[in-house]
C-alpha cells in the first residue's frame, strides 16, 4: 500500500518575489497565531480530564486515525481507560501494535485495541480500511480524525493531490462519509455518535481558494496547513447541519488540542535550537488528548453542541469563514467531486455510492 509520493522540493511552488513575500507573510501569520494562543493557554488553567469519574464505555467502539504516536497515542490510552474498543488506523501497523503492548505493560488492563493499515495519502487505502469495518458491520460510537501533517515541502500523493490537502482534509472527508452507516448504527436518540475533527487555531489564518484548492498555481506550505485546518472546521459545521436536518444520531465537532510540541514541529528549523525551552512553554501530548477525549466522550458535550469548535474543553468562535453557508456548500460539492464519492441521504438509511 505504501506507494511512492512525488516531492517537488523546497517550500514554495513558484511566484517569484511576490510568492516569496506571500510565503513569508503566511509564515509570520501562523507563528503569530501560535504565539497568541500559546500565551492564552499559559495564562488559562488547563482543564484536566478526570477519567476516574467519566462514565465507562464498555462495549463501545472508537476509530482513530494516526493513533500510534503523539497526541493520538494519548487519546488511545484514555479511551482504553474508559474501557472502549479502539481501532487504530495508521500507516505503520507495527507502531500501533508496539503502542498497545506499551500500554499493557504500563498497567492498563481495561479496554481493547486493534490496528488496521490506513494510509491517508491513498484513497484506495481509505476505501479498503472502511470496507474492512463495513464488512464486519461494527457500530462506531466515536470517529476521531486525528492524523495530519504540517509545513512539509510540496508533495503530490498517489491520487494527484497536494499532501496537506489530502492527508489533513480530503481523506478524512472520504473516510467519514464511508463510515457513516456504522456511525448511524452506533448512535441513538439518547446518545449520538460523535465525529471529532482535530483541527487547530491555525484555522484563523486559513483561506480557501476554490480556484486553486490543490495549490497547483502557487504552493505555500504555511497556507496549505492553515487552509486545511479551516476546511476541517467548515466541513464539521456543514456535515453536522446536514445530519441534524436529516434526523441522524451523529454529530460532528472540531477541536484545537492546544499548542503542543510534537514531531510535527520538526519542519520548523528555527525552533530546533530552542526546542527544550519550547517544550516547556507548550502543552504536552497528554494535555492535548484531554481536550479531544472530552469532546468525544463527556456528557457535558451535547448533541446541540454539534458543529462547534472547541478549545480547552470550551466552545470557541472559529474563523468567520467557517460559518458562511456559501463556503460550506462550495466545499461540500468540491470535496465530493474530488474524492469521487456521492452521498444520498434518505429518511431511513444513508447510501454511499462510489463513483469510478
mmCIF file of N, CA, C and O in Angstrom, residues 27-44 200-205 256 258-260 265 281-283 309 311 316-320:
data_model
loop_
_atom_site.group_PDB
_atom_site.id
_atom_site.type_symbol
_atom_site.label_atom_id
_atom_site.label_comp_id
_atom_site.label_asym_id
_atom_site.label_seq_id
_atom_site.Cartn_x
_atom_site.Cartn_y
_atom_site.Cartn_z
ATOM 1 N N UNK A 27 4.011 32.704 6.878
ATOM 2 C CA UNK A 27 4.850 32.137 7.942
ATOM 3 C C UNK A 27 4.724 32.975 9.209
ATOM 4 O O UNK A 27 4.550 32.437 10.308
ATOM 5 N N UNK A 28 4.787 34.295 9.042
ATOM 6 C CA UNK A 28 4.653 35.187 10.183
ATOM 7 C C UNK A 28 3.253 35.068 10.799
ATOM 8 O O UNK A 28 3.098 35.061 12.025
ATOM 9 N N UNK A 29 2.238 34.933 9.937
ATOM 10 C CA UNK A 29 0.855 34.853 10.416
ATOM 11 C C UNK A 29 0.633 33.618 11.275
ATOM 12 O O UNK A 29 0.084 33.699 12.380
ATOM 13 N N UNK A 30 1.074 32.450 10.789
ATOM 14 C CA UNK A 30 0.832 31.224 11.541
ATOM 15 C C UNK A 30 1.639 31.206 12.837
ATOM 16 O O UNK A 30 1.171 30.695 13.868
ATOM 17 N N UNK A 31 2.825 31.814 12.816
ATOM 18 C CA UNK A 31 3.617 31.881 14.040
ATOM 19 C C UNK A 31 3.021 32.850 15.048
ATOM 20 O O UNK A 31 3.037 32.584 16.256
ATOM 21 N N UNK A 32 2.477 33.962 14.571
ATOM 22 C CA UNK A 32 1.839 34.911 15.474
ATOM 23 C C UNK A 32 0.582 34.309 16.102
ATOM 24 O O UNK A 32 0.293 34.525 17.276
ATOM 25 N N UNK A 33 -0.159 33.530 15.310
ATOM 26 C CA UNK A 33 -1.332 32.844 15.851
ATOM 27 C C UNK A 33 -0.886 31.858 16.936
ATOM 28 O O UNK A 33 -1.488 31.767 18.006
ATOM 29 N N UNK A 34 0.195 31.124 16.646
ATOM 30 C CA UNK A 34 0.709 30.171 17.621
ATOM 31 C C UNK A 34 1.162 30.840 18.904
ATOM 32 O O UNK A 34 0.861 30.371 20.006
ATOM 33 N N UNK A 35 1.867 31.963 18.768
ATOM 34 C CA UNK A 35 2.336 32.694 19.946
ATOM 35 C C UNK A 35 1.153 33.218 20.753
ATOM 36 O O UNK A 35 1.119 33.107 21.993
ATOM 37 N N UNK A 36 0.170 33.785 20.057
ATOM 38 C CA UNK A 36 -1.008 34.331 20.736
ATOM 39 C C UNK A 36 -1.696 33.279 21.589
ATOM 40 O O UNK A 36 -1.974 33.495 22.778
ATOM 41 N N UNK A 37 -1.959 32.120 20.972
ATOM 42 C CA UNK A 37 -2.713 31.100 21.706
ATOM 43 C C UNK A 37 -1.840 30.339 22.691
ATOM 44 O O UNK A 37 -2.360 29.760 23.648
ATOM 45 N N UNK A 38 -0.539 30.338 22.478
ATOM 46 C CA UNK A 38 0.351 29.776 23.485
ATOM 47 C C UNK A 38 0.306 30.623 24.750
ATOM 48 O O UNK A 38 0.276 30.094 25.870
ATOM 49 N N UNK A 39 0.252 31.943 24.584
ATOM 50 C CA UNK A 39 0.134 32.847 25.733
ATOM 51 C C UNK A 39 -1.215 32.640 26.424
ATOM 52 O O UNK A 39 -1.303 32.566 27.655
ATOM 53 N N UNK A 40 -2.287 32.522 25.614
ATOM 54 C CA UNK A 40 -3.620 32.288 26.170
ATOM 55 C C UNK A 40 -3.628 31.006 26.987
ATOM 56 O O UNK A 40 -4.161 30.960 28.111
ATOM 57 N N UNK A 41 -3.029 29.947 26.440
ATOM 58 C CA UNK A 41 -3.016 28.661 27.140
ATOM 59 C C UNK A 41 -2.139 28.698 28.387
ATOM 60 O O UNK A 41 -2.430 28.031 29.377
ATOM 61 N N UNK A 42 -1.078 29.495 28.338
ATOM 62 C CA UNK A 42 -0.208 29.622 29.511
ATOM 63 C C UNK A 42 -0.935 30.332 30.648
ATOM 64 O O UNK A 42 -0.762 29.980 31.827
ATOM 65 N N UNK A 43 -1.772 31.301 30.296
ATOM 66 C CA UNK A 43 -2.475 32.092 31.309
ATOM 67 C C UNK A 43 -3.817 31.472 31.709
ATOM 68 O O UNK A 43 -4.468 31.943 32.645
ATOM 69 N N UNK A 44 -4.235 30.427 31.006
ATOM 70 C CA UNK A 44 -5.513 29.774 31.292
ATOM 71 C C UNK A 44 -5.265 28.409 31.908
ATOM 72 O O UNK A 44 -4.464 27.625 31.392
ATOM 73 N N UNK A 200 -7.101 23.054 14.426
ATOM 74 C CA UNK A 200 -6.066 23.881 15.051
ATOM 75 C C UNK A 200 -6.519 25.333 15.043
ATOM 76 O O UNK A 200 -7.347 25.730 14.203
ATOM 77 N N UNK A 201 -5.966 26.139 15.948
ATOM 78 C CA UNK A 201 -6.241 27.574 15.900
ATOM 79 C C UNK A 201 -5.639 28.184 14.640
ATOM 80 O O UNK A 201 -5.958 29.325 14.277
ATOM 81 N N UNK A 202 -4.811 27.417 13.936
ATOM 82 C CA UNK A 202 -4.278 27.882 12.658
ATOM 83 C C UNK A 202 -5.387 28.146 11.661
ATOM 84 O O UNK A 202 -5.177 28.828 10.653
ATOM 85 N N UNK A 203 -6.591 27.625 11.938
ATOM 86 C CA UNK A 203 -7.726 27.879 11.036
ATOM 87 C C UNK A 203 -8.025 29.371 10.931
ATOM 88 O O UNK A 203 -8.583 29.832 9.934
ATOM 89 N N UNK A 204 -7.629 30.139 11.959
ATOM 90 C CA UNK A 204 -7.894 31.580 11.938
ATOM 91 C C UNK A 204 -7.102 32.288 10.837
ATOM 92 O O UNK A 204 -7.486 33.366 10.389
ATOM 93 N N UNK A 205 -6.006 31.681 10.393
ATOM 94 C CA UNK A 205 -5.225 32.279 9.316
ATOM 95 C C UNK A 205 -5.509 31.663 7.961
ATOM 96 O O UNK A 205 -4.927 32.067 6.953
ATOM 97 N N UNK A 256 -9.399 22.119 18.734
ATOM 98 C CA UNK A 256 -7.993 22.539 18.795
ATOM 99 C C UNK A 256 -7.419 21.897 20.058
ATOM 100 O O UNK A 256 -7.826 22.236 21.174
ATOM 101 N N UNK A 258 -4.554 22.187 21.417
ATOM 102 C CA UNK A 258 -3.588 23.009 22.147
ATOM 103 C C UNK A 258 -2.347 23.225 21.299
ATOM 104 O O UNK A 258 -2.128 22.529 20.301
ATOM 105 N N UNK A 259 -1.552 24.194 21.663
ATOM 106 C CA UNK A 259 -0.260 24.404 21.004
ATOM 107 C C UNK A 259 0.706 23.422 21.656
ATOM 108 O O UNK A 259 1.154 23.620 22.791
ATOM 109 N N UNK A 260 0.974 22.346 20.945
ATOM 110 C CA UNK A 260 1.686 21.207 21.533
ATOM 111 C C UNK A 260 2.938 20.889 20.726
ATOM 112 O O UNK A 260 2.887 20.806 19.494
ATOM 113 N N UNK A 265 6.529 19.635 14.577
ATOM 114 C CA UNK A 265 7.345 20.845 14.605
ATOM 115 C C UNK A 265 8.768 20.607 14.103
ATOM 116 O O UNK A 265 9.568 21.552 14.049
ATOM 117 N N UNK A 281 7.214 25.508 27.268
ATOM 118 C CA UNK A 281 6.194 26.535 27.071
ATOM 119 C C UNK A 281 4.890 25.954 26.537
ATOM 120 O O UNK A 281 3.808 26.435 26.844
ATOM 121 N N UNK A 282 5.005 24.907 25.715
ATOM 122 C CA UNK A 282 3.840 24.321 25.067
ATOM 123 C C UNK A 282 3.173 23.279 25.960
ATOM 124 O O UNK A 282 3.754 22.781 26.909
ATOM 125 N N UNK A 283 1.939 22.926 25.600
ATOM 126 C CA UNK A 283 1.270 21.813 26.266
ATOM 127 C C UNK A 283 1.930 20.512 25.828
ATOM 128 O O UNK A 283 2.601 20.442 24.788
ATOM 129 N N UNK A 309 -16.683 24.515 17.534
ATOM 130 C CA UNK A 309 -15.224 24.428 17.600
ATOM 131 C C UNK A 309 -14.811 24.558 19.058
ATOM 132 O O UNK A 309 -15.170 25.524 19.733
ATOM 133 N N UNK A 311 -11.897 24.464 22.269
ATOM 134 C CA UNK A 311 -10.527 24.688 22.692
ATOM 135 C C UNK A 311 -10.492 24.642 24.213
ATOM 136 O O UNK A 311 -11.283 25.321 24.871
ATOM 137 N N UNK A 316 -15.521 27.661 21.307
ATOM 138 C CA UNK A 316 -14.815 28.868 20.892
ATOM 139 C C UNK A 316 -15.284 29.263 19.500
ATOM 140 O O UNK A 316 -15.551 28.396 18.662
ATOM 141 N N UNK A 317 -15.376 30.542 19.244
ATOM 142 C CA UNK A 317 -15.791 31.021 17.926
ATOM 143 C C UNK A 317 -14.647 30.823 16.944
ATOM 144 O O UNK A 317 -13.539 31.325 17.170
ATOM 145 N N UNK A 318 -14.859 30.101 15.832
ATOM 146 C CA UNK A 318 -13.789 29.846 14.867
ATOM 147 C C UNK A 318 -13.682 30.975 13.833
ATOM 148 O O UNK A 318 -14.331 32.013 13.971
ATOM 149 N N UNK A 319 -12.896 30.748 12.821
ATOM 150 C CA UNK A 319 -12.778 31.654 11.687
ATOM 151 C C UNK A 319 -14.175 31.949 11.125
ATOM 152 O O UNK A 319 -14.953 31.020 10.894
ATOM 153 N N UNK A 320 -14.526 33.228 10.914
ATOM 154 C CA UNK A 320 -15.865 33.563 10.394
ATOM 155 C C UNK A 320 -16.212 32.838 9.101
ATOM 156 O O UNK A 320 -17.392 32.576 8.835
#
